[in-house]
Coordinates of C-alpha atoms and ligand atoms in Angstrom, one line a residue:
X60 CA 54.7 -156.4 -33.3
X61 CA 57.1 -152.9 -33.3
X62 CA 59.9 -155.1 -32.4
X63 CA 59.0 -157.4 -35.1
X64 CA 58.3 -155.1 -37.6
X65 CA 62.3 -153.2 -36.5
X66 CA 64.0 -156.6 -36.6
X67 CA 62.6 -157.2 -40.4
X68 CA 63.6 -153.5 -41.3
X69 CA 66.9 -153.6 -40.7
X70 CA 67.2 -156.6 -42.9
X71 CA 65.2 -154.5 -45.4
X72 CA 67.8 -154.7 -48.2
X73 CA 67.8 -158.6 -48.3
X74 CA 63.7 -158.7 -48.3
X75 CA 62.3 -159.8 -51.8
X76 CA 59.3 -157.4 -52.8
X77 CA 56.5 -159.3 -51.8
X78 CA 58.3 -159.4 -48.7
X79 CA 58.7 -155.8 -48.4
X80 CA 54.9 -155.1 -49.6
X81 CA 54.0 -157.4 -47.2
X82 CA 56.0 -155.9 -44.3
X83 CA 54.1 -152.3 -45.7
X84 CA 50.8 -153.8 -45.4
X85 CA 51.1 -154.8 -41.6
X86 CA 52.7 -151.6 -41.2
X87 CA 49.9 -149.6 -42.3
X88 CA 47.5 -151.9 -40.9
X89 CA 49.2 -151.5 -36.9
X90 CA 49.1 -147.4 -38.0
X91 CA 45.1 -148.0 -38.9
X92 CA 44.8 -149.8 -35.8
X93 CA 46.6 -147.6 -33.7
X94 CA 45.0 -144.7 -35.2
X95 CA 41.1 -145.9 -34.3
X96 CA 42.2 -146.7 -30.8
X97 CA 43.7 -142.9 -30.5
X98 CA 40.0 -142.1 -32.4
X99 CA 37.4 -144.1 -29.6
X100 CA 39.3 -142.9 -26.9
X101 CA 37.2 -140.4 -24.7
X102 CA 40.5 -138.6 -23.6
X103 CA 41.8 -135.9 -26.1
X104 CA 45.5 -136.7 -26.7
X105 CA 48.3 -134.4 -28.5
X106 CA 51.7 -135.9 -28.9
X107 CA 54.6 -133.7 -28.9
X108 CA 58.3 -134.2 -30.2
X109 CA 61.2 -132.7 -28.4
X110 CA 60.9 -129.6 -30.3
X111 CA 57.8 -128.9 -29.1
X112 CA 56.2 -129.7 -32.6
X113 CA 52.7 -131.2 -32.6
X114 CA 53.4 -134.9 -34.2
X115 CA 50.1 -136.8 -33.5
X116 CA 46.4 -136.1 -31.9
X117 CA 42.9 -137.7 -32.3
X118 CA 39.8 -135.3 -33.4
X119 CA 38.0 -135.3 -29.6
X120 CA 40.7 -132.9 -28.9
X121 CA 40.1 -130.2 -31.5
X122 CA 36.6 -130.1 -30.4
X123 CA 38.1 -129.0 -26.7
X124 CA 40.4 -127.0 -26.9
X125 CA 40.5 -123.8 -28.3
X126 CA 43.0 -124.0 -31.7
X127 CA 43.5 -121.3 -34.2
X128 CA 43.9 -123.3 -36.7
X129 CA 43.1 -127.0 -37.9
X130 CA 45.4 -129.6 -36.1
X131 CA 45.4 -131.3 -39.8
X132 CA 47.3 -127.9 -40.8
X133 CA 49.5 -127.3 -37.5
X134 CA 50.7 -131.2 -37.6
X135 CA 54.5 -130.8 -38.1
X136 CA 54.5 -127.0 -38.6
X137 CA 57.6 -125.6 -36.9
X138 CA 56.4 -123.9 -34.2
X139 CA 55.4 -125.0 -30.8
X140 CA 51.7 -126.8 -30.0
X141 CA 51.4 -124.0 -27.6
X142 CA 51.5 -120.9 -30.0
X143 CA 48.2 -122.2 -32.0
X144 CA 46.0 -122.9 -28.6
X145 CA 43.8 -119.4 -28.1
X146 CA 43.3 -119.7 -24.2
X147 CA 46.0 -117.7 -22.5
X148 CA 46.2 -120.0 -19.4
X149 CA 46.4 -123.2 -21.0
X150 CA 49.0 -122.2 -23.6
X151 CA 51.2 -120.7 -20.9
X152 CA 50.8 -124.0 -18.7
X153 CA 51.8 -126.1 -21.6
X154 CA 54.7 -123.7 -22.5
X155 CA 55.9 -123.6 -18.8
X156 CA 55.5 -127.4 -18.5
X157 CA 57.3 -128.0 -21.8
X158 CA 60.3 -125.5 -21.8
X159 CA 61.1 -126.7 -18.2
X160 CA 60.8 -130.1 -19.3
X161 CA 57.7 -131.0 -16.2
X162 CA 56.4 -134.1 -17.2
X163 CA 53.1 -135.7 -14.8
X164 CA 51.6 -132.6 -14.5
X165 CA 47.8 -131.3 -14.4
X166 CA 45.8 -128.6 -13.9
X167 CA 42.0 -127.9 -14.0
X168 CA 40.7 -125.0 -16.8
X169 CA 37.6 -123.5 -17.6
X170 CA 36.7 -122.5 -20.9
X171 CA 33.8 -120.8 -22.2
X172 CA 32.7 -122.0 -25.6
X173 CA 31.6 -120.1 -28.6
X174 CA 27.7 -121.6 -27.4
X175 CA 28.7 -119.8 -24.5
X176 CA 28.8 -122.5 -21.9
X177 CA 31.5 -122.9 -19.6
X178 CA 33.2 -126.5 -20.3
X179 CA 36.3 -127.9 -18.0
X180 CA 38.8 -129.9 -18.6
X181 CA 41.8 -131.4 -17.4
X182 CA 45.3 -131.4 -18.9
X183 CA 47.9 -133.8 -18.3
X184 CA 51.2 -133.7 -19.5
X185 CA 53.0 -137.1 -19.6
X186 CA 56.3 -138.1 -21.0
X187 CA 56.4 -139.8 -24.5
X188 CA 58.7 -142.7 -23.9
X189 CA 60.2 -144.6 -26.5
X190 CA 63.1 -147.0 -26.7
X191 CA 64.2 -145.7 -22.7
X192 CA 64.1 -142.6 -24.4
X193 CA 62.5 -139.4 -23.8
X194 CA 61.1 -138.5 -27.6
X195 CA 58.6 -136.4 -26.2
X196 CA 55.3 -135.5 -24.1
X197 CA 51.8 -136.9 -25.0
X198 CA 49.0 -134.1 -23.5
X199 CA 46.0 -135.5 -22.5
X200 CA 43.0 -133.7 -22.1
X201 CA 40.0 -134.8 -20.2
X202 CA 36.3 -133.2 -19.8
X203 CA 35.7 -132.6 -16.3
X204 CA 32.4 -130.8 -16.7
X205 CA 30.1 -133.5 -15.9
X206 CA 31.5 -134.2 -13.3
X207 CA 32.2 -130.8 -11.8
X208 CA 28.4 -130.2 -12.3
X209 CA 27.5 -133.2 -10.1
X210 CA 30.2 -131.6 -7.3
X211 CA 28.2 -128.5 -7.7
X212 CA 25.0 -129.7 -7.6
X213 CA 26.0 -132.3 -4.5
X214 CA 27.5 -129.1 -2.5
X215 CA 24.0 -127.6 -3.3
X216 CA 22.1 -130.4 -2.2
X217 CA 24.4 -130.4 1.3
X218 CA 23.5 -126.5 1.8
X219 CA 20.0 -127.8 1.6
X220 CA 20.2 -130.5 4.0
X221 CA 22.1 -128.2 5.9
X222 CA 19.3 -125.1 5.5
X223 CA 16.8 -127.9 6.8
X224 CA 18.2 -128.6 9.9
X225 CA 18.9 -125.1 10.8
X226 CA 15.4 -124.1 9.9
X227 CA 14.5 -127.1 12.5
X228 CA 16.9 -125.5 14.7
X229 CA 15.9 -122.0 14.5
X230 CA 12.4 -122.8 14.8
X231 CA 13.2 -124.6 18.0
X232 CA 15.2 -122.7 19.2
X233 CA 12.9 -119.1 18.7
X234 CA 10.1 -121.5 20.9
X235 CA 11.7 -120.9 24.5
X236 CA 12.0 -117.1 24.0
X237 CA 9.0 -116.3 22.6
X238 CA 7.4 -118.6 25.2
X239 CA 9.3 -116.1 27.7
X240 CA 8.1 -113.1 26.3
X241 CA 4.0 -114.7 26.5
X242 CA 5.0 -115.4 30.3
X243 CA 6.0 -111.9 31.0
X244 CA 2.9 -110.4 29.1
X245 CA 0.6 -112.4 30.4
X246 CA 1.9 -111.4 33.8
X247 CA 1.6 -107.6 33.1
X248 CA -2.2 -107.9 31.5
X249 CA -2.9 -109.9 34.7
X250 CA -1.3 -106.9 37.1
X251 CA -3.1 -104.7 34.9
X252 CA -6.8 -106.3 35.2
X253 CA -6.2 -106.5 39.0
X254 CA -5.3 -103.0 38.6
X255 CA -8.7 -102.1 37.2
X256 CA -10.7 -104.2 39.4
X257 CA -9.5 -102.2 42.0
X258 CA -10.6 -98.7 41.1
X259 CA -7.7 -98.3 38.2
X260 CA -5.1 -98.6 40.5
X261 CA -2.5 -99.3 38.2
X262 CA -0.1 -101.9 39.5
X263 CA 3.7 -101.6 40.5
X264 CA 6.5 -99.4 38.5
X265 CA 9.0 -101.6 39.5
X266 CA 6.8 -104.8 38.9
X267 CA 6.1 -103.7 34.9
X268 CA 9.9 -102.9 34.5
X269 CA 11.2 -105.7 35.7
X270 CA 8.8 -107.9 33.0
X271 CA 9.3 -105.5 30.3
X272 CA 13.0 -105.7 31.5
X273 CA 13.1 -109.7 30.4
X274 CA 10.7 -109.5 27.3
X275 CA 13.1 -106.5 26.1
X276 CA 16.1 -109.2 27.0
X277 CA 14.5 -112.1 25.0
X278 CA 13.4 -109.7 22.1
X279 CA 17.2 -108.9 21.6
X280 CA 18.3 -112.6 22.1
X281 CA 15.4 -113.0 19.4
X282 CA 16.5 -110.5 17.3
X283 CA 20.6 -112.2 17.8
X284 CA 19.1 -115.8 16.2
X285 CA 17.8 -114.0 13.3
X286 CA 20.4 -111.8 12.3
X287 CA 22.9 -115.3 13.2
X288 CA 20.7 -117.5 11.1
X289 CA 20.1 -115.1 8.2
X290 CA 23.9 -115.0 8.0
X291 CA 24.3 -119.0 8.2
X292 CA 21.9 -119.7 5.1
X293 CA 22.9 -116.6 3.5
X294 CA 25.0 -117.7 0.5
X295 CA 29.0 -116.3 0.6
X296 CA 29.6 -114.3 -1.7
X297 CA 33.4 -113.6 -1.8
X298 CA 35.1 -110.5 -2.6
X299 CA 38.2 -112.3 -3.5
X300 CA 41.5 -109.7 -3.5
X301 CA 45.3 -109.9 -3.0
X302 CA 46.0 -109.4 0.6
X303 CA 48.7 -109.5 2.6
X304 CA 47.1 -111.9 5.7
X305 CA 49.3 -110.7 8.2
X306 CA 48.4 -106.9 7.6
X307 CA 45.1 -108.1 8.3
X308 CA 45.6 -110.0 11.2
X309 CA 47.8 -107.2 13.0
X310 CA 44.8 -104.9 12.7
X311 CA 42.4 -107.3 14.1
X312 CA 44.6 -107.8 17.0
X313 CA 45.2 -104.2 18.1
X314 CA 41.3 -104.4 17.8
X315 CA 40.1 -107.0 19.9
X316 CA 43.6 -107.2 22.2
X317 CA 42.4 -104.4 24.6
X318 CA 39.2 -106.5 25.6
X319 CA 41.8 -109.2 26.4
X320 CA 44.1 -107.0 28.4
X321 CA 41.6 -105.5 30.4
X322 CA 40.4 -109.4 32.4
X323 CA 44.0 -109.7 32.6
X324 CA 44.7 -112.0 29.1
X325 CA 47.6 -111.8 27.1
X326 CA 47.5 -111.8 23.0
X327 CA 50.5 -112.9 20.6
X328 CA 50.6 -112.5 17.3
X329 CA 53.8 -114.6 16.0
X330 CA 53.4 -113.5 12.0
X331 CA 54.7 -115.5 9.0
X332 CA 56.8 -112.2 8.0
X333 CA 57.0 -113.6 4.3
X334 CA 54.8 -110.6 2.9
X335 CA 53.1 -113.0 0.7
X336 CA 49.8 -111.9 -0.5
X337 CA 46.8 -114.5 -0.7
X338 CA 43.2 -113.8 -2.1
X339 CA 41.1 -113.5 0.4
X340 CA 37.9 -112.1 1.5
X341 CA 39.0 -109.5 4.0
X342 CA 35.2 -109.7 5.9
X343 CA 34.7 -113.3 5.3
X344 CA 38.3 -113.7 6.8
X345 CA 37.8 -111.2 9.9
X346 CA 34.6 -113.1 10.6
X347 CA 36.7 -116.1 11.0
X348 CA 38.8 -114.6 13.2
X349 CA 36.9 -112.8 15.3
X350 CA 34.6 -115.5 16.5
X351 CA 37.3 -117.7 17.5
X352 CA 38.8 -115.1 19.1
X353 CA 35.4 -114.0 21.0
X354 CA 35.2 -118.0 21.8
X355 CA 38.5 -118.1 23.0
X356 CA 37.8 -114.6 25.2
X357 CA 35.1 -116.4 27.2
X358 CA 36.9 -119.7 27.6
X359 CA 39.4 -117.6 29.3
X360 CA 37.6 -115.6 31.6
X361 CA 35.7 -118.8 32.4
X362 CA 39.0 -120.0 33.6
X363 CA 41.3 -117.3 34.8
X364 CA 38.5 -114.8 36.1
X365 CA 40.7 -111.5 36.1
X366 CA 44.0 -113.2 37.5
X367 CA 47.2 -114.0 35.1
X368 CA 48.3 -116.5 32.9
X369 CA 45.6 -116.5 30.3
X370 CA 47.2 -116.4 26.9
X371 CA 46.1 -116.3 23.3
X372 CA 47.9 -116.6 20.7
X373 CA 47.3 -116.6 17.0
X374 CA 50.3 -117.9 14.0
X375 CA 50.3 -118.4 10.5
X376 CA 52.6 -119.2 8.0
X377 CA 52.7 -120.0 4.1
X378 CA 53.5 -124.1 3.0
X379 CA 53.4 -124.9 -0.2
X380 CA 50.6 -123.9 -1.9
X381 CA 48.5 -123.3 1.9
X382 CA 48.4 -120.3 4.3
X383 CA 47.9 -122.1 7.7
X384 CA 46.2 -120.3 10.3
X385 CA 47.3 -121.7 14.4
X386 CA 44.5 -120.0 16.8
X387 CA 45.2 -121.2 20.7
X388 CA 44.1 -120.4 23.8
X389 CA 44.8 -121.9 27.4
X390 CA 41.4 -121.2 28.4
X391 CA 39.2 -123.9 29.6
X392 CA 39.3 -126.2 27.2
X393 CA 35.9 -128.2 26.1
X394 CA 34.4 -132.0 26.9
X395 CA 34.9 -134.8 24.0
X396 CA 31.0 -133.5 23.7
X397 CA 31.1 -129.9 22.8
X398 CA 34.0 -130.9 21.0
X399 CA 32.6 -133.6 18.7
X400 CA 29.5 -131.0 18.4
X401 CA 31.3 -127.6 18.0
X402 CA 30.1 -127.1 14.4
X403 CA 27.0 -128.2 14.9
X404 CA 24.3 -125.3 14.5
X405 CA 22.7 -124.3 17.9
X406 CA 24.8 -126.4 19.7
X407 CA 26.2 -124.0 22.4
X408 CA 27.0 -124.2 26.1
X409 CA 26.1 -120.3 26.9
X410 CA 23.3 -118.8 28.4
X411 CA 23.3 -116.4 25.8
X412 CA 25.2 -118.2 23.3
X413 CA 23.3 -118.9 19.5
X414 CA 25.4 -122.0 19.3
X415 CA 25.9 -120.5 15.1
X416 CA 29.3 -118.7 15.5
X417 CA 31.4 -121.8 15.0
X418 CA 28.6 -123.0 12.5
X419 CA 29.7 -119.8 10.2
X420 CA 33.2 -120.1 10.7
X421 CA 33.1 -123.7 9.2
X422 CA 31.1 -122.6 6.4
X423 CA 33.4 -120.0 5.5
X424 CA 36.7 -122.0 5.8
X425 CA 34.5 -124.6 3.4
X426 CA 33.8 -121.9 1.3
X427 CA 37.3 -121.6 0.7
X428 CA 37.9 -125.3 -0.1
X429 CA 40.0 -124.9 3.4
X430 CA 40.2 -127.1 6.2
X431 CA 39.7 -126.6 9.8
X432 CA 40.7 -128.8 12.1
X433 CA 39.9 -128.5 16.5
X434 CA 42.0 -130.2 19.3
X435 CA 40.8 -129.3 22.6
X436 CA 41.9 -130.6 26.4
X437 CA 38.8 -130.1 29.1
X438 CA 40.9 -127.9 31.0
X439 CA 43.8 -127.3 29.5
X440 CA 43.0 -125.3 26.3
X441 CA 41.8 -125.1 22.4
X442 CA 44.0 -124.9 19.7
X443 CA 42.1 -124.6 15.7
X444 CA 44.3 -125.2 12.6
X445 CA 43.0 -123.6 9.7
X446 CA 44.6 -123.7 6.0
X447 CA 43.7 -121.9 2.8
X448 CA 44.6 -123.4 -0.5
X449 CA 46.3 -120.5 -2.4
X450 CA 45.8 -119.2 -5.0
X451 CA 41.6 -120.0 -5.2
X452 CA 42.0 -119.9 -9.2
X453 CA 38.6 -121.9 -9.3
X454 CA 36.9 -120.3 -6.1
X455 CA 36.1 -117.8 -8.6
X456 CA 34.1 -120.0 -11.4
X457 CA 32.1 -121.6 -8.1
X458 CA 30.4 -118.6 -6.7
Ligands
ATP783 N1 38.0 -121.7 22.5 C1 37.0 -122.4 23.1 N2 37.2 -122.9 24.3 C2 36.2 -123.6 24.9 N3 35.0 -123.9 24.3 C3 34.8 -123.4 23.1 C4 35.7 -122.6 22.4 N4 35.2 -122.3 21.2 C5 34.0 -122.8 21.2 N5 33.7 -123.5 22.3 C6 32.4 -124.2 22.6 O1 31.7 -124.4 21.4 C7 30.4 -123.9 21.6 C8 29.9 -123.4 20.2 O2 30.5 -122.2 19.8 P1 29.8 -121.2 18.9 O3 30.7 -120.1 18.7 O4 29.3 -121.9 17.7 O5 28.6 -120.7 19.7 P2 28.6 -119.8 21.0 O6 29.8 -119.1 21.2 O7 28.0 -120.7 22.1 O8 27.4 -118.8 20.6 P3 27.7 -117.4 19.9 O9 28.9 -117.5 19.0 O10 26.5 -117.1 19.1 O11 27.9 -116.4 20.9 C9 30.4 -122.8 22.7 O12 29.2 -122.7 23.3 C10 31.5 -123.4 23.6 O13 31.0 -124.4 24.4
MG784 MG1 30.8 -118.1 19.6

C-alpha cells in the first residue's frame, strides 16, 4: 500500500479531484489502521526522529512511564523525548543510547508508582528504518512485573524446597550424635548405680572423663550443625558497597596463608591489578572464600601430609561486565561422587565435616545472580570458577 500510495503522489499534479480525495481517503484510512494496531498492542512504543523529537507513541506508554507532561503536548516539541521522562535512570539510558546513536539495546528498570507499587519494565531501543534509511529509533517499553513476580515467587518456592530437605537433613543428621550422647550417659548412670550398690563407691575418674570427654565432643559437633544450618536457611541479607575485590582478597590471604605455611603449603595470590571496584558484600564474600580455602587446606594435608609441593592458588580478573574468581588447589582432588554431590547439604566425606560449607557458598554465589562452576581430578586437584555480574543494579530491589 505505502508504495502504492508514493507512486500515485508523485503523479499528484495530473490526478483529477476525485482522484486525489480518493487517494486522501485511503490515506487516512492506512493512518486509522495503523494507528489502532499501535493502540491494541501490549508493548508501549515512542517513535523518535533523528532529532531526538518524539514523533509518534500509543497511550499504554504514558501510563508507564513517568512523563512530565502529556505526550499529546510533547509530540513534536523541540526538545529531546528524554528531557520530559521524570525517572533519572531511564532518561539518561535513553539519552546515552540516542546521542551515541546505540540502537538494539535494553535494560530492566524499576519504578515505583504514585500507588506506591514498584512496577518494571523493559526498554528497547530499536532503529526506525525507512526507505534503507535510518529516520530514527522506535522505544519500546514492555511490563516485566508479572513476570518478575513469578521469578520471585519461584526463587521463594526453591528456598522452600530447599529449607525442606535441609530440615530432613538436619533432623537426620542431629540423630547419630544425640544417640552418642544417650550412649555415654547411660554408661555413666550405669557406673554410678554400681557405684552405690557397692557401698557409694563412686566409680572411676578416668572412666567418667573419658564419657563426658565424647558427650562434650558430640555436644560441640551438635552445637556446629546448628549454628551451620541456622546460617543455610537464614535469608542473605547483603550489605552491598563499592569494593575493591582484590584489597579484600590480599587481606584474607595474609590471614589464612600462615595456616597453609605451617603443614608445608604454598599460597598465590595472582591479582587482576585493574583497581576496579565491584559491589559486594565484604562478609558474604569472605565467607566464600574462606570455606573454599578451608576445603582446599584439608584436601592438601590429605595429600601432601607436611612434605612440599602443595600449592594454592587464588586469581581473579574483571571481563566484561563479570569479576571472575579462579580458586585451585593440587590437593587430592574428589571422586565423580563427591563431585556430582558437593553442593548438596550434609553431603560431606569428614569425620567432623557438616557437609553445609559448600551448601552456603552456592547459596551466596546464587544470591549474587553468580555462577560457580567445579572441576575436580581424584588425585590431581580442584579448581572452582566463580563470576559476579557487576554492577548488581537489581540485587538491590530483590532482597
Ligand atoms: N578442594 C577440595 N578438594 C577435595 N574435596 C573437596 C574440596 N572441597 C570440597 N570437597 C569435598 O566436598 C565435601 C563437602 O564440602 P563442604 O565444605 O560442603 O563440607 P565439609 O567441608 O565436609 O564440612 P564443613 O565445611 O562443615 O567442615 C567435603 O567433605 C569434601 O569431600
Ligand atoms: Mg567445608
Amino acid at each position: 500500500m505505502r508504495g502504492y500510495v508514493k507512486r500515485v503522489t508523485q503523479k499528484a499534479e495530473k490526478l483529477s479531484k476525485e482522484q486525489i480525495l480518493s487517494l486522501l481517503e485511503t490515506m487516512v484510512d492506512e493512518n486509522e489502521s495503523l494507528y489502532s494496531v499501535l493502540e491494541s498492542l501490549s508493548t508501549g512504543l515512542l517513535i523518535i526522529d533523528n532529532n531526538f523529537k518524539l514523533l509518534r507513541f500509543n497511550t499504554i506508554v504514558e501510563s508507564w512511564l513517568p512523563f512530565s507532561e502529556r505526550l499529546e503536548d510533547i509530540q513534536g516539541n523541540e526538545n529531546p523525548v528524554w528531557e520530559y521522562i521524570e525517572d533519572e535512570d531511564i532518561a539518561a539510558f535513553l539519552k546515552k543510547c540516542m546521542e551515541n546513536n546505540i540502537t538494539n539495546s535494553s535494560e530492566d528498570f524499576s519504578i515505583v508508582t504514585s500507588g506506591g507499587s514498584v512496577r518494571f519494565l523493559t526498554i528497547t531501543i530499536s532503529p526506525l528504518v525507512n526507505d534503507g534509511e535510518l529516520n530514527g529509533k522506535v522505544i519500546l517499553v514492555r511490563d516485566i512485573t508479572e513476570k518478575r513476580n513469578q521469578d520471585v515467587l519461584l526463587h521463594r518456592m526453591e528456598n522452600l524446597a530447599n529449607l525442606t530437605n535441609l530440615a530432613a537433613g538436619m533432623a537426620h543428621e542431629i540423630k547419630n550424635p544425640l544417640g552418642a550422647i544417650s550412649i555415654h550417659i547411660q554408661l555413666i548412670q550405669k557406673a554410678l548405680e554400681k557405684a552405690r550398690e557397692n557401698e557409694d563407691k563412686l566409680p572411676a575418674k578416668k572412666f567418667v572423663e573419658d564419657h563426658i570427654d565424647v558427650v562434650n565432643e558430640e555436644i560441640e559437633h551438635l552445637n556446629k550443625l546448628v549454628m551451620d544450618f541456622l546460617l543455610a536457611v537464614r535469608p542473605i541479607k547483603a550489605q552491598l558497597e563499592l569494593k575493591d575485590p582484590d584489597k579484600l582478597i590480599n587481606g584474607l590471604v595474609e590471614f589464612f596463608k600462615p595456616e597453609f605455611n605451617k603443614s608445608g603449603i604454598k599460597v598465590e595470590f595472582h591479582e587482576s591489578g585493574s583497581g576496579k571496584k565491584i559491589m559486594l558484600d565484604e562478609k558474604l564474600f569472605r565467607d566464600v572464600i574462606m570455606n573454599i580455602s578451608q576445603n582446599a587446606l584439608a584436601a592438601l594435608k590429605t595429600k601432601y601430609q607436611g612434605q612440599e609441593g602443595g600449592l594454592f592458588t587464588i586469581s581473579d580478573k574483571i571481563e566484561g561486565n563479570k569479576f571472575i574468581l579462579t580458586i585451585a588447589d593440587n590437593g587430592c582432588g574428589m571422586s565423580e561422587e563427591t563431585l556430582a554431590k558437593i553442593f548438596e547439604p550434609y553431603y560431606t566425606t569428614k569425620a567432623n565435616g557438616t557437609g553445609l560449607g559448600m551448601t552456603m557458598v552456592y547459596k551466596i554465589v546464587k544470591e549474587f545472580s553468580g555462577e560457580i562452576f567445579v572441576d575436580s581430578k581424584e588425585g590431581e586437584g580442584t579448581v572452582f570458577a566463580i563470576s559476579f555480574p557487576i554492577p548488581q543494579k537489581d540485587a538491590k530491589l530483590l532482597q
